[in-house]
Amino acid sequence: MDLHLYLDPLFLGFGADVCVVDATFGGESGASECSALRFLPLAMSPCPSTEDVTRSFSAASAAIRDLQREGISTVRFVTFGYITGSGSPHLYLLDEGVLVIPTVFCALISALETAMTKTFSGMPLAVLRDHLLDFSSLAASPLERTRWSRFVRHATGSHLVPSVDEKWVGEWVRQALWARQSVLATALDAKADQDMAKLKSRGKAIDKGVLVKQQLGRLERDAVAEFMRVVDSFKTAEPKPIDQLLNTLTGRPLADARLPSVDDPETAREKEEAVLDRLAEERRQANDLTETVKRLRDFERSIKNALAINDTANLLATVYQLDMHLTMHVDYTHWAKLLKETTDLWRTICFKVKPSPDKQVKAECAKFLSNMTEGFLCAQKRPKVFFDLKVHTSSRSKRIVIDLFPDVNPKAAENFRCFCTGEKGNGTSGYPLRYRGSAIPYAVKGCDLIGGYLPDGDSLTSMTESTYGANHSKWDHNRSLIAARRAGMVLLMDEAASQKRGIQNYREHGGRFMITVASANSAQHCETAVGFIPDLKDVSFLQAVSLMTDFRQPQPAPTQFTLGDLAYGPQIELQPLIVPVIIQDCGQLPDQDD
């Protein structure tokens, strides 16, 4: 048996991170998997803390003891999927005598860091650390779930350690470099300029494209060689006690760096209370407009001072900064309240700045007022709809509230609202135009949920017909007004595009929709935003659901990049959920007056 240790957020009601120990059993019929053999709630954090890591090893030890009590004593190894940042990956030994080896993903990241540091040694350290060596975008890719395919005996003969083929390693290195191709291309271009300047000073010349290609090939070879070196070192390296890893992470003496207890209900209760307290504090801070009002009054004073001395450049910059501040930091639901609190600011802009004889100031002021007017209208007339979702791991349904965008994409938002209420009955194809009873069967793990499918026997039928008809082509698509690369956005998915001479493509939509659960999502420019989920706890719940994909599905073989990949980034593979999420009920909520 092989145990695999993951630090992944799964569904636990509060969206908390958990450590999962799953197992692969070998037998005559081949390998079979037992998912979530034991799991341990951890803190809600984007990156597991040191305490979380130590508690995860405690979960692995407890799982091994559980198996031993059941008479299963042959646990060959435990894989550890956490990058410690302490140099090359090492082998460690649990107190139960089971070897802990790093995952393929850890070894790959270590090899890439070493190779890139060598290749771009002349670049500033900050650029290397913040851009080239930031591999967080690979965490949700198939690379993270890759498992060691071959094993050999350790030099001492008592443990199994990984053994890989160089061709297999080269394939994964190429995939990792492709996933970082935009940042890598910029770095290679800058490196080529440096090298060409050196060659030119020596009286030599070489084509820049050839030089970039040579550097990329050298980087790939160095990464493969470093990966092979790390794996080869596993065959002879003596495993270190697990306490040494904990000592490195915690900085405490070995005597104090021990595994804590797993089954500590008091600790679990304290962590749950801490999460709830933090959410309550975040909500309180979001609704507290005191600092925002102070900042707006500072803008008001700056505008009046610029008007008093007729400083056009400063006035233009201040209006632009005010527009950006409200766009980035103030939620639309508070704009109407801010209008009452800072009336003098808006009067100054409308009656003194807008009539300015300077064309740039007048244009920027008109743009700012247009944006603010849109925000005020949104806060006043934005309807709310809801989904009651039934997840197979829970006996109760979970209500998700969605605020729609009828002022930005009116036809698309009305189409989505009608699907929620079911008021349009059946479509021309005979299928109902409503989400009640439909399924959310697919996900891009940790990024998106894909819904709008009707159960049809043992299969699913996609809802491609809109409430405006089967081939409604003139669909509003103001993609520049709402950014889709945010968590909690609801978008209608693109079904087709109608090409018209001299006019931008119109988008055709039906009932299929996407809910983004992370800012690093797969939404494209052709999807139309129809609403967003304001409650972050609801978004956290949906992100946990998106992680419950059936990772036992075979992964597609790596392919070369296409032009679409180069334009929009690598396309993350859509995976089915273990069990589809069902929309038990949906509808429109009544308007609430403040």
C-alpha positions as MATLAB code, in Angstrom:
seq = 'MDLHLYLDPLFLGFGADVCVVDATFGGESGASECSALRFLPLAMSPCPSTEDVTRSFSAASAAIRDLQREGISTVRFVTFGYITGSGSPHLYLLDEGVLVIPTVFCALISALETAMTKTFSGMPLAVLRDHLLDFSSLAASPLERTRWSRFVRHATGSHLVPSVDEKWVGEWVRQALWARQSVLATALDAKADQDMAKLKSRGKAIDKGVLVKQQLGRLERDAVAEFMRVVDSFKTAEPKPIDQLLNTLTGRPLADARLPSVDDPETAREKEEAVLDRLAEERRQANDLTETVKRLRDFERSIKNALAINDTANLLATVYQLDMHLTMHVDYTHWAKLLKETTDLWRTICFKVKPSPDKQVKAECAKFLSNMTEGFLCAQKRPKVFFDLKVHTSSRSKRIVIDLFPDVNPKAAENFRCFCTGEKGNGTSGYPLRYRGSAIPYAVKGCDLIGGYLPDGDSLTSMTESTYGANHSKWDHNRSLIAARRAGMVLLMDEAASQKRGIQNYREHGGRFMITVASANSAQHCETAVGFIPDLKDVSFLQAVSLMTDFRQPQPAPTQFTLGDLAYGPQIELQPLIVPVIIQDCGQLPDQDD';
ca = [
       0.000    0.000    0.000;
       1.140    3.547   -0.781;
      -0.150    6.519    1.201;
      -0.377    9.931   -0.451;
      -0.518   13.009    1.760;
      -2.213   16.117    0.332;
      -2.933   19.544    1.763;
      -6.088   20.443   -0.139;
      -9.247   22.392    0.759;
     -12.193   19.983    0.555;
     -15.833   20.426    1.519;
     -16.210   20.544    5.296;
     -19.116   22.962    5.625;
     -16.943   26.002    6.341;
     -14.585   25.621    3.378;
     -11.688   24.869    5.714;
      -8.470   23.286    4.500;
      -7.997   19.635    5.347;
      -5.133   17.212    5.107;
      -6.144   14.094    3.172;
      -4.369   10.768    3.262;
      -5.469    8.557    0.382;
      -4.123    5.130   -0.495;
      -3.254    3.101   -3.584;
      -3.647   -0.653   -3.191;
      -1.854   -3.057   -5.509;
      -3.374   -6.381   -6.529;
      -3.873   -8.875   -9.328;
      -6.493   -6.649  -10.949;
      -4.218   -3.583  -10.838;
      -4.100   -0.520   -8.623;
      -7.218    0.764   -6.914;
      -7.590    3.901   -4.827;
      -9.252    4.692   -1.531;
      -9.770    8.456   -1.306;
      -9.847   10.320    2.021;
      -8.684    7.404    4.165;
      -8.240    9.951    6.922;
      -8.582   13.709    6.855;
      -7.719   16.439    9.310;
      -9.227   19.967    9.419;
      -6.618   22.690    9.125;
      -6.711   26.477    9.146;
      -8.394   28.508    6.390;
      -5.335   29.942    4.657;
      -4.116   30.175    1.048;
      -0.868   28.448    2.054;
      -0.681   25.876    4.882;
       1.193   27.099    7.934;
       4.008   25.264    9.724;
       1.556   24.006   12.321;
      -0.686   22.680    9.540;
       2.232   20.732    8.068;
       3.153   19.134   11.378;
      -0.461   18.165   12.040;
      -0.696   16.616    8.563;
       2.171   14.232    9.396;
       0.292   13.355   12.537;
      -2.670   12.399   10.328;
      -0.421   10.161    8.212;
       0.956    8.413   11.297;
      -2.559    7.897   12.636;
      -3.668    6.419    9.296;
      -0.733    3.982    9.349;
      -1.624    2.887   12.882;
      -5.262    2.410   11.823;
      -4.140    0.132    8.989;
      -1.824   -1.814   11.264;
      -4.695   -2.424   13.690;
      -6.671   -3.843   10.756;
      -3.840   -6.250    9.962;
      -2.433   -4.275    6.991;
       1.190   -3.749    7.961;
       2.840   -3.202    4.558;
       2.814    0.545    3.946;
       5.655    1.149    1.498;
       5.909    4.933    1.690;
       4.105    8.217    2.265;
       4.385   11.024   -0.288;
       4.552   14.571    1.021;
       3.156   17.313   -1.243;
       4.516   20.436    0.449;
       7.500   22.531   -0.664;
       9.551   23.457    2.404;
      11.909   25.903    0.713;
      14.923   24.245    2.366;
      16.831   23.337   -0.804;
      16.705   19.979   -2.594;
      14.000   17.512   -1.497;
      15.045   14.964    1.130;
      13.862   11.602    2.404;
      12.419   11.418    5.912;
      11.362    8.587    8.189;
       8.231    8.470   10.340;
       8.321    6.971   13.818;
       6.431    3.961   12.413;
       9.416    3.173   10.148;
       7.655    4.302    6.941;
       9.617    6.360    4.417;
       8.401    9.864    3.497;
       9.306   10.888   -0.061;
       8.497   14.166   -1.845;
       5.908   14.184   -4.605;
       6.805   14.520   -8.282;
       5.552   18.106   -8.118;
       7.982   19.006   -5.294;
      10.942   17.473   -7.132;
       9.914   19.234  -10.348;
       9.647   22.672   -8.700;
      13.027   22.177   -7.000;
      14.656   21.263  -10.327;
      13.079   24.237  -12.117;
      14.207   26.657   -9.397;
      17.800   25.409   -9.598;
      17.889   25.512  -13.413;
      16.301   28.978  -13.659;
      18.576   30.431  -10.979;
      21.565   29.162  -12.980;
      20.255   30.375  -16.363;
      19.201   33.845  -15.182;
      22.023   34.373  -12.681;
      22.574   37.946  -13.863;
      19.014   39.087  -13.169;
      18.006   40.944   -9.961;
      17.064   38.671   -7.066;
      13.644   40.329   -6.689;
      12.737   39.551  -10.314;
      13.771   35.923   -9.856;
      11.856   35.495   -6.608;
       8.652   37.379   -7.521;
       8.235   36.328  -11.152;
      10.377   33.492  -12.512;
      10.396   31.393   -9.328;
       6.703   31.922   -8.528;
       5.193   28.558   -9.476;
       1.879   29.047   -7.620;
      -0.009   28.968  -10.947;
       0.992   25.299  -11.376;
      -0.671   24.246   -8.102;
      -4.069   23.590   -9.753;
      -2.609   21.894  -12.840;
      -2.415   18.132  -13.526;
       1.298   18.336  -12.647;
       0.427   18.543   -8.945;
      -1.370   15.175   -8.991;
       1.328   13.323  -10.927;
       2.562   10.220   -9.095;
       5.839    8.344   -9.276;
       5.544    5.639  -11.909;
       8.580    3.422  -11.111;
      10.453    2.387   -7.964;
      13.695    0.647   -7.068;
      15.185   -0.582   -3.814;
      17.178    1.836   -1.699;
      20.895    1.098   -1.370;
      20.253   -0.382    2.060;
      17.530   -2.608    0.572;
      14.896   -1.743    3.183;
      12.867    0.917    1.355;
      11.443    1.672   -2.087;
      12.514    4.956   -3.706;
      11.450    6.557   -7.023;
      13.209    5.781  -10.280;
      12.271    7.735  -13.410;
      12.916    7.672  -17.135;
      14.607   10.741  -18.612;
      12.052   10.965  -21.427;
       9.212   10.937  -18.877;
      10.918   13.719  -16.905;
      11.470   15.768  -20.062;
       7.743   15.669  -20.849;
       6.777   17.072  -17.441;
       9.514   19.732  -17.559;
       8.245   20.913  -20.955;
       4.694   21.115  -19.619;
       5.839   23.171  -16.634;
       7.801   25.551  -18.880;
       4.812   25.891  -21.227;
       2.626   26.847  -18.265;
       5.086   29.676  -17.491;
       5.654   30.651  -21.113;
       4.583   34.318  -20.859;
       6.949   35.181  -17.971;
       9.651   32.926  -19.397;
       9.496   34.578  -22.827;
      10.060   38.026  -21.292;
      12.997   36.788  -19.206;
      14.627   34.961  -22.122;
      14.245   38.043  -24.299;
      15.999   40.215  -21.692;
      18.706   37.575  -21.219;
      19.265   37.402  -24.984;
      19.721   41.187  -25.144;
      22.425   40.966  -22.451;
      24.238   38.118  -24.199;
      24.055   39.828  -27.613;
      25.612   42.969  -26.139;
      28.514   40.888  -24.778;
      28.981   39.099  -28.123;
      28.874   42.390  -30.008;
      31.623   43.824  -27.791;
      33.781   40.823  -28.780;
      33.103   41.345  -32.480;
      30.718   38.390  -32.778;
      27.135   38.372  -34.035;
      24.239   35.918  -33.729;
      20.550   36.047  -34.554;
      18.442   36.852  -31.477;
      15.853   34.177  -32.280;
      18.564   31.521  -32.480;
      20.021   32.694  -29.167;
      16.637   32.535  -27.390;
      16.052   29.038  -28.764;
      19.479   27.913  -27.534;
      18.841   29.345  -24.064;
      15.429   27.667  -23.824;
      16.931   24.323  -24.844;
      19.740   24.722  -22.300;
      17.219   25.597  -19.568;
      15.156   22.509  -20.366;
      18.232   20.241  -20.345;
      19.453   21.716  -17.039;
      16.040   21.194  -15.415;
      15.877   17.567  -16.588;
      19.444   16.921  -15.412;
      18.710   18.458  -11.992;
      15.511   16.390  -11.675;
      17.437   13.209  -12.490;
      20.160   14.185   -9.988;
      17.584   14.674   -7.214;
      15.934   11.322   -7.934;
      19.281    9.517   -8.157;
      20.245   10.956   -4.766;
      17.209    9.210   -3.235;
      18.797    5.823   -4.002;
      21.741    6.331   -1.651;
      20.717    9.139    0.727;
      20.045    8.091    4.300;
      16.532    9.095    5.416;
      16.423   11.768    8.113;
      14.134   11.522   11.142;
      10.873   13.380   10.590;
      11.714   15.524   13.621;
      14.513   17.176   11.620;
      11.991   18.406    9.039;
       9.741   19.720   11.789;
      12.748   21.398   13.408;
      13.582   23.100   10.093;
      10.010   24.329    9.697;
       9.412   25.453   13.268;
      12.901   26.580   14.283;
      12.421   24.845   17.629;
      14.809   22.334   19.258;
      14.356   18.709   18.259;
      12.948   17.869   21.675;
      10.106   20.375   21.160;
       9.472   19.729   17.446;
       7.208   16.746   17.952;
       4.034   15.772   16.149;
       0.988   17.165   17.970;
      -2.119   15.158   18.699;
      -4.591   14.719   15.847;
      -7.729   14.079   17.845;
      -7.795   17.292   19.881;
     -11.403   18.563   19.930;
     -10.471   21.679   21.899;
      -7.939   22.733   19.254;
     -10.446   22.032   16.473;
     -13.099   24.130   18.241;
     -10.661   27.017   18.752;
      -9.685   26.954   15.066;
     -13.327   26.983   13.983;
     -14.063   29.943   16.271;
     -11.004   31.776   14.918;
     -12.231   31.320   11.333;
     -15.706   32.596   12.186;
     -14.294   35.563   14.127;
     -12.058   36.489   11.205;
     -14.963   36.335    8.741;
     -17.048   38.527   11.053;
     -14.191   41.050   11.330;
     -13.699   41.122    7.542;
     -17.407   41.786    7.059;
     -17.370   44.543    9.702;
     -14.379   46.233    8.062;
     -15.995   46.001    4.621;
     -19.131   47.763    5.906;
     -17.235   50.445    7.853;
     -17.011   53.523    5.616;
     -15.188   55.758    8.114;
     -11.759   55.500    6.453;
     -13.292   55.738    2.979;
     -15.104   58.980    3.866;
     -11.836   60.432    5.238;
     -10.035   59.499    2.014;
     -12.750   61.090   -0.138;
     -12.564   64.320    1.880;
      -8.804   64.365    1.251;
      -9.584   64.121   -2.476;
     -12.074   66.988   -2.076;
      -9.432   69.246   -0.493;
      -6.916   68.365   -3.239;
      -9.450   69.202   -5.967;
     -10.358   72.545   -4.364;
      -6.672   73.473   -3.960;
      -5.982   72.648   -7.627;
      -8.978   74.752   -8.696;
      -7.857   77.683   -6.527;
      -4.440   77.943   -8.226;
      -5.686   76.748  -11.644;
      -3.336   73.725  -11.583;
      -4.805   71.720  -14.484;
      -2.248   68.894  -14.368;
      -2.793   68.247  -10.649;
      -6.579   68.494  -11.084;
      -6.536   65.913  -13.879;
      -4.372   63.534  -11.847;
      -6.582   63.882   -8.753;
      -9.800   63.110  -10.651;
      -8.134   60.069  -12.215;
      -6.874   58.855   -8.806;
     -10.353   59.327   -7.315;
     -11.878   57.234  -10.104;
      -9.310   54.464   -9.598;
      -9.712   54.512   -5.793;
     -13.485   54.050   -5.947;
     -13.165   51.378   -8.635;
     -10.582   49.323   -6.747;
     -11.526   49.792   -3.085;
     -15.223   50.670   -2.736;
     -17.996   48.161   -3.326;
     -20.877   49.382   -5.492;
     -23.419   48.741   -2.693;
     -21.878   51.582   -0.641;
     -21.814   54.249   -3.362;
     -25.290   55.593   -2.557;
     -24.323   55.967    1.135;
     -21.087   57.716    0.187;
     -23.063   60.186   -1.923;
     -24.877   61.336    1.235;
     -21.692   61.469    3.353;
     -19.582   63.430    0.831;
     -22.119   65.672   -0.911;
     -19.674   68.613   -1.197;
     -17.217   66.478   -3.200;
     -19.803   65.568   -5.828;
     -21.085   69.181   -6.038;
     -17.538   70.398   -6.606;
     -16.988   67.864   -9.388;
     -20.334   68.548  -11.105;
     -20.398   72.361  -10.878;
     -16.710   73.351  -10.854;
     -14.612   70.584  -12.425;
     -16.954   69.439  -15.205;
     -17.298   72.954  -16.792;
     -13.479   73.243  -16.987;
     -12.233   74.719  -20.295;
      -9.486   72.081  -20.448;
     -10.601   69.262  -22.768;
      -8.678   66.533  -20.929;
     -10.124   67.498  -17.552;
     -13.620   67.706  -19.005;
     -13.297   64.275  -20.688;
     -11.883   62.599  -17.555;
     -14.594   64.189  -15.406;
     -17.336   63.023  -17.786;
     -15.928   59.485  -17.728;
     -15.745   59.526  -13.923;
     -19.328   60.771  -13.536;
     -20.532   58.150  -16.006;
     -18.865   55.392  -13.969;
     -20.297   56.744  -10.718;
     -23.797   57.089  -12.188;
     -23.648   53.462  -13.288;
     -22.606   52.461   -9.768;
     -25.453   54.409   -8.157;
     -28.005   52.833  -10.490;
     -26.579   49.361   -9.892;
     -26.899   49.749   -6.147;
     -30.524   50.792   -6.510;
     -31.930   48.296   -8.999;
     -29.757   45.172   -8.901;
     -32.059   42.125   -8.528;
     -31.070   39.063   -6.510;
     -31.612   35.409   -7.436;
     -30.719   32.269   -5.525;
     -29.693   28.633   -5.967;
     -30.419   25.974   -3.335;
     -27.636   23.456   -4.014;
     -27.684   19.833   -2.881;
     -24.193   18.388   -2.459;
     -23.873   14.640   -2.021;
     -21.696   15.035    1.089;
     -24.370   17.010    2.957;
     -27.915   16.141    3.989;
     -28.976   19.790    3.740;
     -29.037   22.203    0.820;
     -26.859   25.306    0.647;
     -28.363   28.616   -0.539;
     -26.220   30.736   -2.862;
     -27.403   34.323   -3.490;
     -26.405   36.014   -6.771;
     -26.635   39.743   -7.596;
     -27.376   40.302  -11.304;
     -26.063   42.946  -13.761;
     -29.220   44.077  -15.640;
     -27.748   47.500  -16.412;
     -24.525   46.230  -18.005;
     -25.654   43.125  -19.909;
     -29.475   43.431  -19.776;
     -30.455   40.611  -22.152;
     -27.977   38.153  -20.685;
     -28.960   39.012  -17.095;
     -32.681   38.752  -17.925;
     -32.076   35.384  -19.598;
     -30.345   34.103  -16.447;
     -33.099   35.535  -14.195;
     -35.809   33.819  -16.258;
     -33.938   30.506  -16.014;
     -33.929   30.977  -12.220;
     -37.659   31.730  -11.993;
     -38.721   29.281  -14.735;
     -41.347   31.752  -15.955;
     -40.732   31.053  -19.668;
     -41.886   27.416  -19.510;
     -40.419   25.088  -22.136;
     -38.268   25.959  -25.128;
     -38.761   25.056  -28.795;
     -36.799   21.836  -28.247;
     -39.232   20.738  -25.536;
     -36.741   21.078  -22.685;
     -37.681   23.297  -19.717;
     -36.085   26.735  -19.580;
     -35.337   26.633  -15.862;
     -32.469   25.706  -13.573;
     -34.603   23.943  -10.965;
     -33.669   20.257  -11.097;
     -30.636   20.857  -13.334;
     -27.084   19.811  -12.486;
     -23.651   21.369  -12.031;
     -21.641   18.340  -13.165;
     -18.228   19.723  -14.152;
     -15.431   21.785  -12.654;
     -12.020   23.139  -13.445;
     -10.437   22.108  -10.169;
     -10.128   25.007   -7.771;
     -11.053   27.526  -10.497;
     -14.603   27.179  -11.859;
     -17.882   25.297  -11.659;
     -19.786   24.590  -14.886;
     -23.592   24.224  -14.749;
     -26.663   24.317  -16.951;
     -27.142   20.601  -17.705;
     -30.400   18.627  -17.515;
     -30.319   15.013  -16.297;
     -31.512   12.856  -19.215;
     -31.490    9.248  -18.055;
     -27.877    8.215  -17.554;
     -26.573   11.197  -19.533;
     -26.684   14.985  -19.355;
     -28.157   17.418  -21.893;
     -26.621   20.888  -22.100;
     -29.055   23.809  -21.980;
     -27.977   25.636  -25.154;
     -31.311   27.354  -25.907;
     -31.959   30.802  -24.455;
     -35.255   32.324  -23.329;
     -35.109   34.518  -26.458;
     -35.149   31.550  -28.838;
     -32.960   28.795  -30.201;
     -30.809   31.017  -32.460;
     -30.802   34.392  -30.758;
     -27.647   36.031  -32.092;
     -27.822   39.740  -31.158;
     -26.681   39.283  -27.581;
     -25.280   42.192  -25.582;
     -21.703   41.559  -24.558;
     -20.129   44.552  -22.787;
     -17.071   42.618  -21.708;
     -15.007   45.713  -20.921;
     -17.300   46.852  -18.093;
     -16.961   43.836  -15.797;
     -13.755   41.911  -15.118;
     -14.395   38.164  -15.146;
     -11.049   37.199  -13.631;
     -12.386   37.512  -10.093;
     -13.756   34.999   -7.631;
     -17.537   34.784   -7.373;
     -18.421   35.900  -10.916;
     -21.363   34.233  -12.716;
     -21.099   34.092  -16.515;
     -23.164   32.667  -19.341;
     -20.950   30.444  -21.449;
     -20.365   31.122  -25.122;
     -22.149   28.724  -27.494;
     -21.335   30.360  -30.852;
     -20.396   33.657  -32.489;
     -22.199   35.284  -35.425;
     -19.800   37.042  -37.801;
     -21.144   40.265  -39.283;
     -19.206   42.419  -41.707;
     -17.780   45.493  -40.041;
     -19.335   44.655  -36.656;
     -17.799   42.899  -33.696;
     -18.937   39.297  -33.300;
     -22.246   38.874  -31.513;
     -22.296   36.139  -28.901;
     -24.883   33.390  -28.734;
     -25.734   32.043  -25.302;
     -28.155   29.576  -23.789;
     -28.520   28.375  -20.223;
     -25.032   26.978  -19.586;
     -23.207   29.020  -16.974;
     -19.873   29.251  -15.185;
     -19.182   30.292  -11.594;
     -15.620   31.415  -10.927;
     -14.279   30.433   -7.500;
     -10.783   31.932   -7.850;
      -9.219   34.913   -9.569;
      -7.006   32.494  -11.541;
      -9.979   31.064  -13.431;
     -10.527   29.892  -17.005;
     -13.091   32.558  -18.028;
     -12.504   33.854  -21.554;
     -13.448   37.124  -23.246;
     -16.363   35.408  -25.027;
     -18.245   34.608  -21.800;
     -20.787   37.215  -20.670;
     -20.904   38.261  -17.012;
     -24.464   38.250  -15.662;
     -23.887   38.566  -11.907;
     -21.680   37.910   -8.940;
     -21.842   36.249   -5.511;
     -21.314   38.897   -2.803;
     -20.881   36.533    0.161;
     -17.300   35.246    0.410;
     -18.419   32.295    2.536;
     -20.605   31.169   -0.370;
     -17.615   31.479   -2.717;
     -15.497   29.470   -0.265;
     -18.174   26.761   -0.204;
     -18.267   26.604   -4.024;
     -14.471   26.457   -4.219;
     -14.526   23.448   -1.899;
     -17.119   21.810   -4.174;
     -14.961   22.480   -7.251;
     -12.132   20.506   -5.652;
     -14.247   17.352   -5.393;
     -13.372   16.267   -8.922;
     -12.893   12.656   -9.912;
      -9.097   12.794  -10.271;
      -9.075    9.069  -11.080;
     -10.167    9.989  -14.606;
      -7.243    9.469  -17.018;
      -5.373   12.656  -17.816;
      -4.894   13.563  -21.508;
      -1.457   13.146  -23.006;
       0.604   16.369  -23.174;
       0.270   18.192  -26.485;
       2.039   21.106  -28.103;
       0.770   24.628  -27.543;
      -1.806   25.946  -30.002;
      -2.302   29.563  -31.073;
      -5.289   29.711  -28.728;
      -3.107   28.629  -25.821;
      -0.578   31.330  -26.649;
      -3.340   33.977  -26.810;
      -5.385   33.007  -23.741;
      -3.049   30.763  -21.722;
      -3.038   26.968  -21.278;
      -6.524   25.466  -21.187;
      -7.090   23.642  -17.904;
      -8.776   20.281  -18.321;
     -12.478   20.166  -17.425;
     -13.186   17.315  -15.022;
     -16.445   15.768  -13.784;
     -17.359   16.132  -10.145;
     -17.454   12.914   -8.137;
     -21.248   13.356   -7.987;
     -23.040   16.243   -9.785;
     -24.364   19.070   -7.633;
     -28.146   19.425   -8.062;
     -30.007   22.761   -8.016;
     -32.928   21.713   -5.798;
     -34.648   25.077   -5.972;
     -34.016   28.517   -7.431;
     -35.832   31.790   -7.962;
     -35.752   35.542   -7.462;
     -35.607   37.142   -4.032;
     -37.958   40.052   -3.230;
     -36.490   43.555   -3.332;
     -35.391   44.911    0.042;
     -35.482   48.632    0.688;
     -32.687   50.061    2.800;
];
